[in-house]
Coordinates of C-alpha atoms in Angstrom, one line a residue:
M693 CA -46.0 9.8 -21.0
R694 CA -44.7 9.5 -17.5
S695 CA -47.9 7.8 -16.3
I696 CA -47.4 5.0 -18.8
V697 CA -43.9 4.5 -17.7
S698 CA -45.0 4.5 -14.0
L699 CA -47.7 1.9 -14.8
L700 CA -45.2 -0.3 -16.6
L701 CA -42.6 -0.1 -13.8
C702 CA -45.1 -0.8 -11.1
S703 CA -46.4 -3.9 -12.8
S704 CA -44.4 -6.3 -14.9
L705 CA -41.0 -5.3 -13.5
A706 CA -42.1 -6.7 -10.2
A707 CA -42.8 -10.1 -11.9
A708 CA -39.9 -10.2 -14.0
P709 CA -62.5 14.4 -37.9
L710 CA -61.0 15.3 -40.9
A711 CA -62.5 14.5 -44.3
A712 CA -60.9 11.6 -46.0
A713 CA -58.8 12.5 -49.1
P714 CA -60.0 11.1 -52.4
G715 CA -57.6 8.6 -53.8
P716 CA -57.1 5.1 -55.0
E717 CA -59.3 2.4 -53.7
Y718 CA -58.0 -0.1 -51.3
R719 CA -58.9 -3.8 -51.0
R720 CA -61.3 -4.9 -48.2
L721 CA -58.4 -6.9 -46.7
E722 CA -56.3 -3.8 -46.5
R723 CA -59.0 -1.7 -44.9
A724 CA -59.7 -4.5 -42.4
Y725 CA -56.1 -4.7 -41.2
T726 CA -56.0 -4.5 -37.4
N727 CA -53.6 -1.6 -37.1
A728 CA -55.8 0.4 -39.5
Q729 CA -58.6 0.5 -36.9
P730 CA -58.7 3.0 -34.1
P731 CA -57.7 1.5 -30.7
K732 CA -60.8 0.0 -29.0
P733 CA -61.8 0.9 -25.5
T734 CA -60.6 -2.1 -23.6
Q735 CA -61.0 -3.1 -19.9
P736 CA -58.6 -5.4 -18.1
P737 CA -59.8 -9.0 -17.9
T738 CA -61.4 -10.3 -14.8
L739 CA -59.2 -12.9 -13.1
P740 CA -60.0 -15.8 -10.7
A741 CA -59.3 -15.1 -7.1
E742 CA -56.1 -17.1 -7.0
Q743 CA -54.7 -15.1 -10.0
Q744 CA -55.7 -11.7 -8.6
R745 CA -53.1 -12.0 -5.9
W746 CA -50.3 -11.7 -8.5
A747 CA -52.0 -9.0 -10.7
S748 CA -51.4 -5.7 -8.8
T749 CA -52.0 -3.4 -11.9
P750 CA -54.2 -3.6 -15.0
I751 CA -51.2 -4.5 -17.0
D752 CA -50.7 -7.6 -14.8
A753 CA -54.3 -8.6 -15.5
F754 CA -53.7 -8.7 -19.3
V755 CA -50.4 -10.6 -18.9
M756 CA -51.8 -13.0 -16.4
A757 CA -54.8 -13.8 -18.6
K758 CA -52.5 -14.6 -21.5
L759 CA -50.3 -16.8 -19.3
A760 CA -53.3 -18.7 -18.1
K761 CA -54.5 -19.2 -21.6
E762 CA -51.2 -20.7 -22.6
G763 CA -51.0 -22.8 -19.4
L764 CA -48.1 -20.9 -18.0
Q765 CA -47.3 -19.4 -14.6
P766 CA -45.6 -16.1 -13.9
A767 CA -42.0 -16.0 -13.0
P768 CA -41.1 -15.8 -9.3
E769 CA -40.9 -12.2 -7.9
A770 CA -37.5 -10.8 -7.8
D771 CA -35.8 -10.1 -4.5
R772 CA -35.8 -6.4 -3.4
A773 CA -32.1 -5.8 -4.2
T774 CA -32.5 -7.1 -7.7
L775 CA -35.8 -5.2 -8.2
I776 CA -34.4 -1.8 -7.2
R777 CA -31.3 -2.3 -9.4
R778 CA -33.5 -3.3 -12.3
A779 CA -35.5 -0.1 -11.9
Y780 CA -32.5 2.2 -11.5
F781 CA -30.8 0.8 -14.6
A782 CA -34.0 0.9 -16.6
V783 CA -34.9 4.5 -15.7
T784 CA -31.6 6.3 -15.2
G785 CA -29.0 3.9 -16.7
L786 CA -27.1 4.1 -13.3
P787 CA -27.1 1.6 -10.4
P788 CA -28.6 2.6 -7.0
S789 CA -26.2 3.3 -4.2
P790 CA -25.7 0.7 -1.4
S791 CA -27.6 3.0 1.0
E792 CA -30.5 3.2 -1.4
I793 CA -30.6 -0.6 -1.7
A794 CA -30.5 -0.9 2.1
D795 CA -33.3 1.6 2.6
F796 CA -35.6 -0.2 0.1
E797 CA -34.9 -3.5 1.6
A798 CA -35.7 -2.1 5.1
D799 CA -38.9 -0.3 3.9
R800 CA -41.8 -2.7 4.4
S801 CA -44.6 -0.2 3.8
P802 CA -47.2 -1.2 1.2
D803 CA -46.2 1.7 -1.2
A804 CA -42.4 1.2 -0.9
W805 CA -42.0 0.2 -4.5
E806 CA -44.2 3.0 -5.8
K807 CA -42.1 5.5 -3.9
V808 CA -39.0 4.2 -5.6
V809 CA -40.6 4.5 -9.0
D810 CA -42.0 8.0 -8.3
G811 CA -38.6 9.1 -7.1
L812 CA -36.9 7.8 -10.3
L813 CA -39.4 9.4 -12.6
A814 CA -38.9 12.7 -10.8
S815 CA -35.1 12.5 -11.4
P816 CA -33.7 14.6 -14.3
H817 CA -31.9 11.4 -15.3
F818 CA -35.2 10.0 -16.4
G819 CA -35.5 12.3 -19.4
E820 CA -31.8 11.9 -20.2
R821 CA -32.1 8.1 -20.3
F822 CA -35.5 7.8 -22.1
G823 CA -34.7 10.7 -24.4
Q824 CA -31.9 8.5 -25.9
Q825 CA -34.5 6.2 -27.4
W826 CA -36.4 9.0 -29.1
L827 CA -33.2 10.6 -30.4
D828 CA -32.2 7.3 -31.9
V829 CA -35.6 6.9 -33.5
V830 CA -35.3 10.3 -35.2
R831 CA -31.6 9.7 -36.0
F832 CA -30.3 12.6 -34.1
A833 CA -26.8 13.9 -34.9
E834 CA -25.1 17.2 -34.7
T835 CA -23.6 16.9 -38.2
E836 CA -25.0 16.4 -41.7
G837 CA -23.2 13.3 -42.7
F838 CA -22.0 12.4 -46.2
E839 CA -18.7 13.9 -47.6
Y840 CA -18.6 17.2 -45.8
D841 CA -20.3 16.1 -42.5
R842 CA -21.0 19.8 -41.8
Y843 CA -21.6 20.8 -38.2
L844 CA -25.1 21.9 -37.4
P845 CA -24.8 24.8 -34.9
G846 CA -27.2 24.7 -32.0
L847 CA -28.8 21.4 -32.8
W848 CA -28.0 20.3 -29.3
R849 CA -30.9 22.5 -28.3
Y850 CA -33.3 20.0 -29.9
R851 CA -31.6 17.3 -27.8
D852 CA -32.2 19.3 -24.7
Y853 CA -35.8 20.0 -25.7
V854 CA -36.5 16.3 -26.0
I855 CA -35.0 15.6 -22.5
Q856 CA -36.9 18.5 -21.0
S857 CA -40.2 17.3 -22.6
F858 CA -39.9 13.9 -21.0
N859 CA -38.9 15.4 -17.6
E860 CA -41.8 17.8 -17.7
D861 CA -44.2 14.9 -18.5
K862 CA -45.4 16.7 -21.6
P863 CA -48.5 15.2 -23.2
Y864 CA -47.6 13.1 -26.2
D865 CA -50.0 15.0 -28.5
A866 CA -48.2 18.3 -27.6
F867 CA -44.8 16.6 -28.1
L868 CA -45.9 15.5 -31.5
R869 CA -47.3 18.8 -32.6
E870 CA -44.4 20.8 -31.5
Q871 CA -41.9 18.8 -33.5
L872 CA -43.9 18.7 -36.7
A873 CA -45.3 22.2 -36.6
G874 CA -44.1 24.2 -33.6
D875 CA -43.4 27.2 -35.8
E876 CA -46.9 27.2 -37.2
M877 CA -48.7 27.0 -33.8
E878 CA -50.4 30.3 -32.9
G879 CA -50.9 32.0 -29.6
E880 CA -47.4 31.5 -28.3
E881 CA -45.7 34.2 -26.1
T882 CA -42.6 35.9 -27.5
S883 CA -40.6 34.6 -24.6
K884 CA -41.2 31.1 -25.9
R885 CA -39.6 31.8 -29.4
N886 CA -36.4 30.0 -28.6
Q887 CA -38.5 26.9 -27.6
E888 CA -40.0 27.1 -31.1
L889 CA -36.5 27.1 -32.6
D890 CA -35.3 24.2 -30.4
R891 CA -38.1 21.8 -31.3
G892 CA -37.9 22.8 -35.0
G893 CA -34.6 20.8 -35.0
F894 CA -36.6 17.7 -35.8
H895 CA -36.9 18.8 -39.4
R896 CA -33.1 19.4 -39.6
L897 CA -32.1 15.8 -38.8
G898 CA -31.0 13.4 -41.4
A899 CA -28.2 13.2 -43.9
V900 CA -27.7 16.1 -46.4
Q901 CA -25.5 15.6 -49.4
R902 CA -23.5 18.6 -50.5
N903 CA -21.4 18.1 -53.6
A904 CA -19.1 21.0 -54.5
G905 CA -20.2 22.5 -57.8
S906 CA -23.3 20.5 -58.1
Q907 CA -26.1 22.4 -60.0
E908 CA -28.7 19.8 -59.2
V909 CA -30.5 22.0 -56.7
A910 CA -33.9 20.4 -57.2
S911 CA -32.4 16.9 -56.8
S912 CA -30.6 17.8 -53.6
R913 CA -33.8 19.4 -52.3
N914 CA -35.8 16.3 -53.1
E915 CA -33.3 14.1 -51.1
V916 CA -33.9 16.3 -48.0
L917 CA -37.7 16.0 -48.4
T918 CA -37.3 12.3 -48.8
E919 CA -35.4 12.1 -45.5
R920 CA -38.2 14.1 -43.8
T921 CA -41.0 12.1 -45.3
D922 CA -39.5 8.7 -44.4
I923 CA -38.8 9.6 -40.8
V924 CA -42.2 11.1 -40.2
G925 CA -43.7 7.8 -41.4
A926 CA -41.4 5.7 -39.3
A927 CA -41.2 7.7 -36.1
F928 CA -44.9 8.7 -35.7
L929 CA -46.8 6.1 -37.8
G930 CA -44.5 3.1 -37.5
L931 CA -44.8 2.5 -41.2
T932 CA -42.2 2.0 -43.9
V933 CA -43.6 4.8 -46.1
G934 CA -40.2 5.1 -47.9
C935 CA -41.1 1.9 -49.8
A936 CA -43.7 3.9 -51.7
R937 CA -41.2 6.5 -53.0
C938 CA -40.8 4.9 -56.4
H939 CA -44.0 2.7 -56.7
D940 CA -47.0 1.5 -54.7
H941 CA -45.9 -0.2 -51.5
K942 CA -45.5 -3.9 -52.2
F943 CA -47.1 -5.0 -48.9
D944 CA -48.8 -2.1 -47.0
P945 CA -51.8 0.0 -48.3
I946 CA -49.6 3.0 -49.2
K947 CA -49.8 4.1 -52.7
H948 CA -47.1 5.9 -54.7
R949 CA -49.4 8.9 -54.9
D950 CA -49.9 8.8 -51.2
Y951 CA -46.2 9.2 -50.6
Y952 CA -45.9 12.4 -52.5
Q953 CA -49.1 13.8 -51.0
L954 CA -47.6 13.2 -47.6
Q955 CA -44.4 14.9 -48.7
A956 CA -46.4 17.9 -49.9
F957 CA -47.3 18.7 -46.3
L958 CA -43.5 19.2 -45.7
A959 CA -42.5 20.7 -49.0
A960 CA -42.6 24.3 -48.1
A961 CA -40.5 23.8 -45.0
E962 CA -36.9 25.0 -45.3
A963 CA -34.1 25.0 -42.7
C964 CA -32.0 28.1 -41.9
D965 CA -29.5 29.0 -39.1
V966 CA -30.7 31.6 -36.7
P967 CA -28.1 33.6 -34.6
L968 CA -29.2 34.0 -31.0
G969 CA -26.6 36.5 -30.0
G970 CA -26.8 40.3 -29.6
A971 CA -28.2 43.0 -32.0
M972 CA -24.9 43.3 -34.0
T973 CA -25.4 41.9 -37.5
P974 CA -22.7 39.8 -39.1
A975 CA -21.7 42.7 -41.4
E976 CA -21.4 45.0 -38.5
W977 CA -19.3 42.5 -36.7
R978 CA -16.9 42.1 -39.7
D979 CA -16.5 45.9 -40.0
K980 CA -15.8 46.3 -36.3
T981 CA -13.4 43.4 -36.1
K982 CA -11.5 44.7 -39.1
E983 CA -11.1 48.1 -37.3
L984 CA -9.8 46.4 -34.1
R985 CA -7.4 44.1 -36.0
G986 CA -6.0 47.2 -37.7
K987 CA -5.3 48.7 -34.3
L988 CA -3.6 45.5 -33.2
Q989 CA -1.3 45.6 -36.2
E990 CA -0.5 49.3 -35.6
H991 CA 0.4 48.5 -32.0
A992 CA 2.6 45.7 -33.1
R993 CA 4.5 48.1 -35.5
Q994 CA 5.0 50.8 -32.8
D995 CA 6.0 48.4 -30.1
A996 CA 9.6 48.2 -31.2
A997 CA 10.2 51.9 -31.0
A998 CA 8.3 52.4 -27.7
R999 CA 10.2 53.1 -24.5
G1000 CA 9.3 53.5 -20.8
D1001 CA 5.9 54.8 -19.8
E1002 CA 4.9 54.9 -23.4
L1003 CA 5.5 51.2 -23.8
E1004 CA 3.5 50.4 -20.7
Q1005 CA 0.5 52.5 -21.9
M1006 CA 0.8 50.9 -25.3
E1007 CA 0.7 47.4 -23.8
Q1008 CA -2.4 48.2 -21.9
E1009 CA -4.1 49.5 -25.1
Y1010 CA -2.9 46.4 -26.9
A1011 CA -4.4 44.1 -24.3
S1012 CA -7.6 46.1 -24.3
S1013 CA -7.9 45.9 -28.1
K1014 CA -7.1 42.2 -28.1
A1015 CA -9.7 41.5 -25.5
S1016 CA -12.3 43.5 -27.3
C1017 CA -11.5 41.6 -30.6
H1018 CA -11.7 38.3 -28.8
R1019 CA -15.1 39.2 -27.2
R1020 CA -16.6 40.1 -30.5
R1021 CA -15.3 36.9 -32.1
T1022 CA -16.8 34.7 -29.4
T1023 CA -20.1 36.6 -29.0
S1024 CA -20.9 37.4 -32.6
R1025 CA -19.3 35.0 -35.0
R1026 CA -19.7 32.2 -32.6
S1027 CA -22.8 33.5 -30.9
P1028 CA -25.4 30.9 -29.9
T1029 CA -27.0 29.6 -33.1
T1030 CA -29.8 27.2 -33.7
T1031 CA -31.7 25.8 -36.7
R1032 CA -35.1 27.1 -37.6
I1033 CA -37.7 25.8 -40.1
V1034 CA -39.4 28.4 -42.2
Q1035 CA -42.1 28.3 -44.8
N1036 CA -40.6 29.1 -48.2
P1037 CA -43.4 30.1 -50.6
I1038 CA -41.2 29.5 -53.6
W1039 CA -41.0 25.8 -52.9
R1040 CA -44.7 25.6 -52.2
A1041 CA -45.8 27.5 -55.3
D1042 CA -43.2 26.4 -57.8
Q1043 CA -42.4 22.8 -57.0
Y1044 CA -45.7 21.5 -55.8
T1045 CA -48.6 23.7 -56.7
E1046 CA -48.6 23.2 -60.5
Q1047 CA -48.1 19.4 -60.1
R1048 CA -50.6 18.8 -57.3
R1049 CA -53.2 21.6 -57.5
A1050 CA -56.0 19.3 -58.3
R1051 CA -55.3 16.7 -55.6
G1052 CA -53.6 18.9 -52.9
R1053 CA -52.1 17.2 -49.9
A1054 CA -53.1 14.0 -48.2
S1055 CA -51.3 11.7 -45.8
A1056 CA -49.8 8.3 -46.7
G1057 CA -51.6 5.1 -46.1
R1058 CA -55.2 6.2 -45.9
A1059 CA -56.2 2.6 -45.5
A1060 CA -53.4 1.8 -43.0
A1061 CA -54.0 5.0 -41.0
G1062 CA -57.6 5.9 -41.3
G1063 CA -59.2 9.0 -42.9
A1064 CA -56.4 11.4 -43.8
P1065 CA -56.7 15.1 -44.1
T1066 CA -56.6 16.8 -47.5
T1067 CA -55.8 20.4 -48.1
P1068 CA -55.4 22.7 -51.1
A1069 CA -51.8 23.1 -52.4
D1070 CA -51.6 26.7 -51.1
A1071 CA -53.1 26.1 -47.7
E1072 CA -51.5 27.9 -44.7
N1073 CA -49.8 25.9 -41.9
P1074 CA -49.8 22.6 -43.8
R1075 CA -47.6 20.8 -41.2
L1076 CA -49.9 21.9 -38.4
I1077 CA -52.9 20.3 -40.2
L1078 CA -50.9 17.1 -40.5
A1079 CA -49.8 17.2 -36.9
N1080 CA -53.3 17.7 -35.7
W1081 CA -54.4 14.7 -37.6
F1082 CA -51.6 12.6 -36.1
A1083 CA -52.6 13.8 -32.6
D1084 CA -56.3 13.1 -33.1
P1085 CA -57.5 10.6 -30.4
N1086 CA -59.0 8.4 -33.1
H1087 CA -55.8 8.1 -35.1
P1088 CA -55.2 4.3 -35.3
L1089 CA -51.4 4.4 -35.2
T1090 CA -49.7 7.2 -33.4
A1091 CA -50.6 6.2 -29.8
R1092 CA -50.0 2.5 -30.5
V1093 CA -46.6 3.2 -31.9
M1094 CA -45.5 5.3 -29.0
V1095 CA -46.6 3.1 -26.2
N1096 CA -45.0 0.2 -28.0
R1097 CA -41.7 2.1 -28.1
I1098 CA -42.0 2.8 -24.3
W1099 CA -42.7 -0.9 -23.7
S1100 CA -39.8 -2.0 -25.9
F1101 CA -37.4 0.4 -24.2
Y1102 CA -38.1 -0.9 -20.7
F1103 CA -38.6 -4.6 -21.4
G1104 CA -36.3 -5.2 -24.4
K1105 CA -39.0 -6.4 -26.7
G1106 CA -42.1 -4.6 -27.8
I1107 CA -45.7 -5.8 -27.7
V1108 CA -45.2 -5.4 -31.5
N1109 CA -41.6 -6.6 -31.9
T1110 CA -41.0 -4.4 -35.0
P1111 CA -41.5 -0.9 -33.5
N1112 CA -40.8 0.8 -36.8
D1113 CA -43.1 -1.5 -38.9
F1114 CA -46.7 -1.8 -37.9
G1115 CA -47.5 -2.9 -41.5
F1116 CA -48.2 -6.3 -43.0
M1117 CA -44.6 -7.5 -42.8
G1118 CA -44.2 -6.4 -39.2
D1119 CA -44.9 -8.7 -36.3
R1120 CA -48.4 -9.1 -34.9
P1121 CA -49.0 -7.8 -31.4
S1122 CA -48.5 -10.4 -28.7
H1123 CA -51.1 -8.7 -26.5
P1124 CA -53.4 -6.6 -28.8
E1125 CA -55.9 -5.8 -26.1
L1126 CA -53.1 -4.6 -23.8
L1127 CA -51.7 -2.4 -26.7
D1128 CA -55.1 -0.8 -27.2
Y1129 CA -55.5 -0.3 -23.5
L1130 CA -52.2 1.5 -23.1
A1131 CA -52.8 3.5 -26.3
K1132 CA -56.1 4.8 -25.0
R1133 CA -54.5 5.6 -21.7
L1134 CA -51.8 7.6 -23.4
K1135 CA -54.4 9.6 -25.2
T1136 CA -56.6 10.3 -22.1
T1137 CA -54.0 10.8 -19.3
A1138 CA -53.3 14.5 -18.7
G1139 CA -49.6 14.0 -18.7
G1140 CA -49.7 11.9 -21.9

């Protein structure tokens, strides 16, 4: 993804096959919708000689062609002090130092601007800054919300995973797969287990309602699945799939049936807290702590009658016991903990298999998002199947949605100005060819 950011910053800132699932038929108009078609291979337009002087990158060529078509001229180029401040605030959220501004103003080499951009993208602050956007998209929080607003231990690890992924220039298809199905991916080394746990935090995000004494377990479970289904549709597909929860989508080609077939991919996933501390189990910790607390109480009772050397020895034993108890409290009960997603066969077999055995799983909006995968209700690794389809180079939405988010983050307004709605009620792309060009580049560039 870093290559896309670099291309954007070096251009416009300077100027200012899986089988289709059976299902309901869709109208010809729905199937012909632009965003339902895979991105087309697009080449930058050829510009007249007088316009080529302004267009230093392929992005500039697309922008210049649209300006010329509308009879407009590009804005004057910013002065160097303004330009470097713009870049620093955009990439890191912090201003450049006076010496950095002076160095850039004095550097008249042809690649001076590229060196500034490369330096900013290599900074750890790049991932911290850009990661904020993704964390907002997936509604990151370290608590559950609602009445109890329970703290989620270790969910900060998912935040750090996102930041690290952007700083490592991780390919977008890998970033997508790891969040949706990192625990189902095979061939990973044991040393990477904690990374699996970190990225699994994606499925733990969203509000969870916990009413004391409520026996509506199935209803509460359904609300969690609804949260997951809606954010998968919004974050990765840029579609308001939640509108099909109770009926067919009123505007987009997403059927009521599609919604629950998409949800079926996620149905067996269940969150649990995983201690990352030592080998001592919680029960062992409680027993040992009880023993140590008993010693502390015994020392306290004997303290009044102790005299001289005996008192000094007892104080040392007391301090040792107290320190030991404190260490066990901080390293066991409050040991590093994170959230893991596991496959629960009960949910898969009981809640979904009987209802959906004939039709299995399929993804929402087959017309809006191309041929979707379908699997039996008892298929292994269902989220990985879904993630692989999302990451397919021919998927019509995932790459478009992500490059539009990148553009929107750095320029304040997306090529599609409704980044979470690529459907019929969303805005049309201002530069559709440029959107397809960047989407193809995101898919083919090694760094995503």
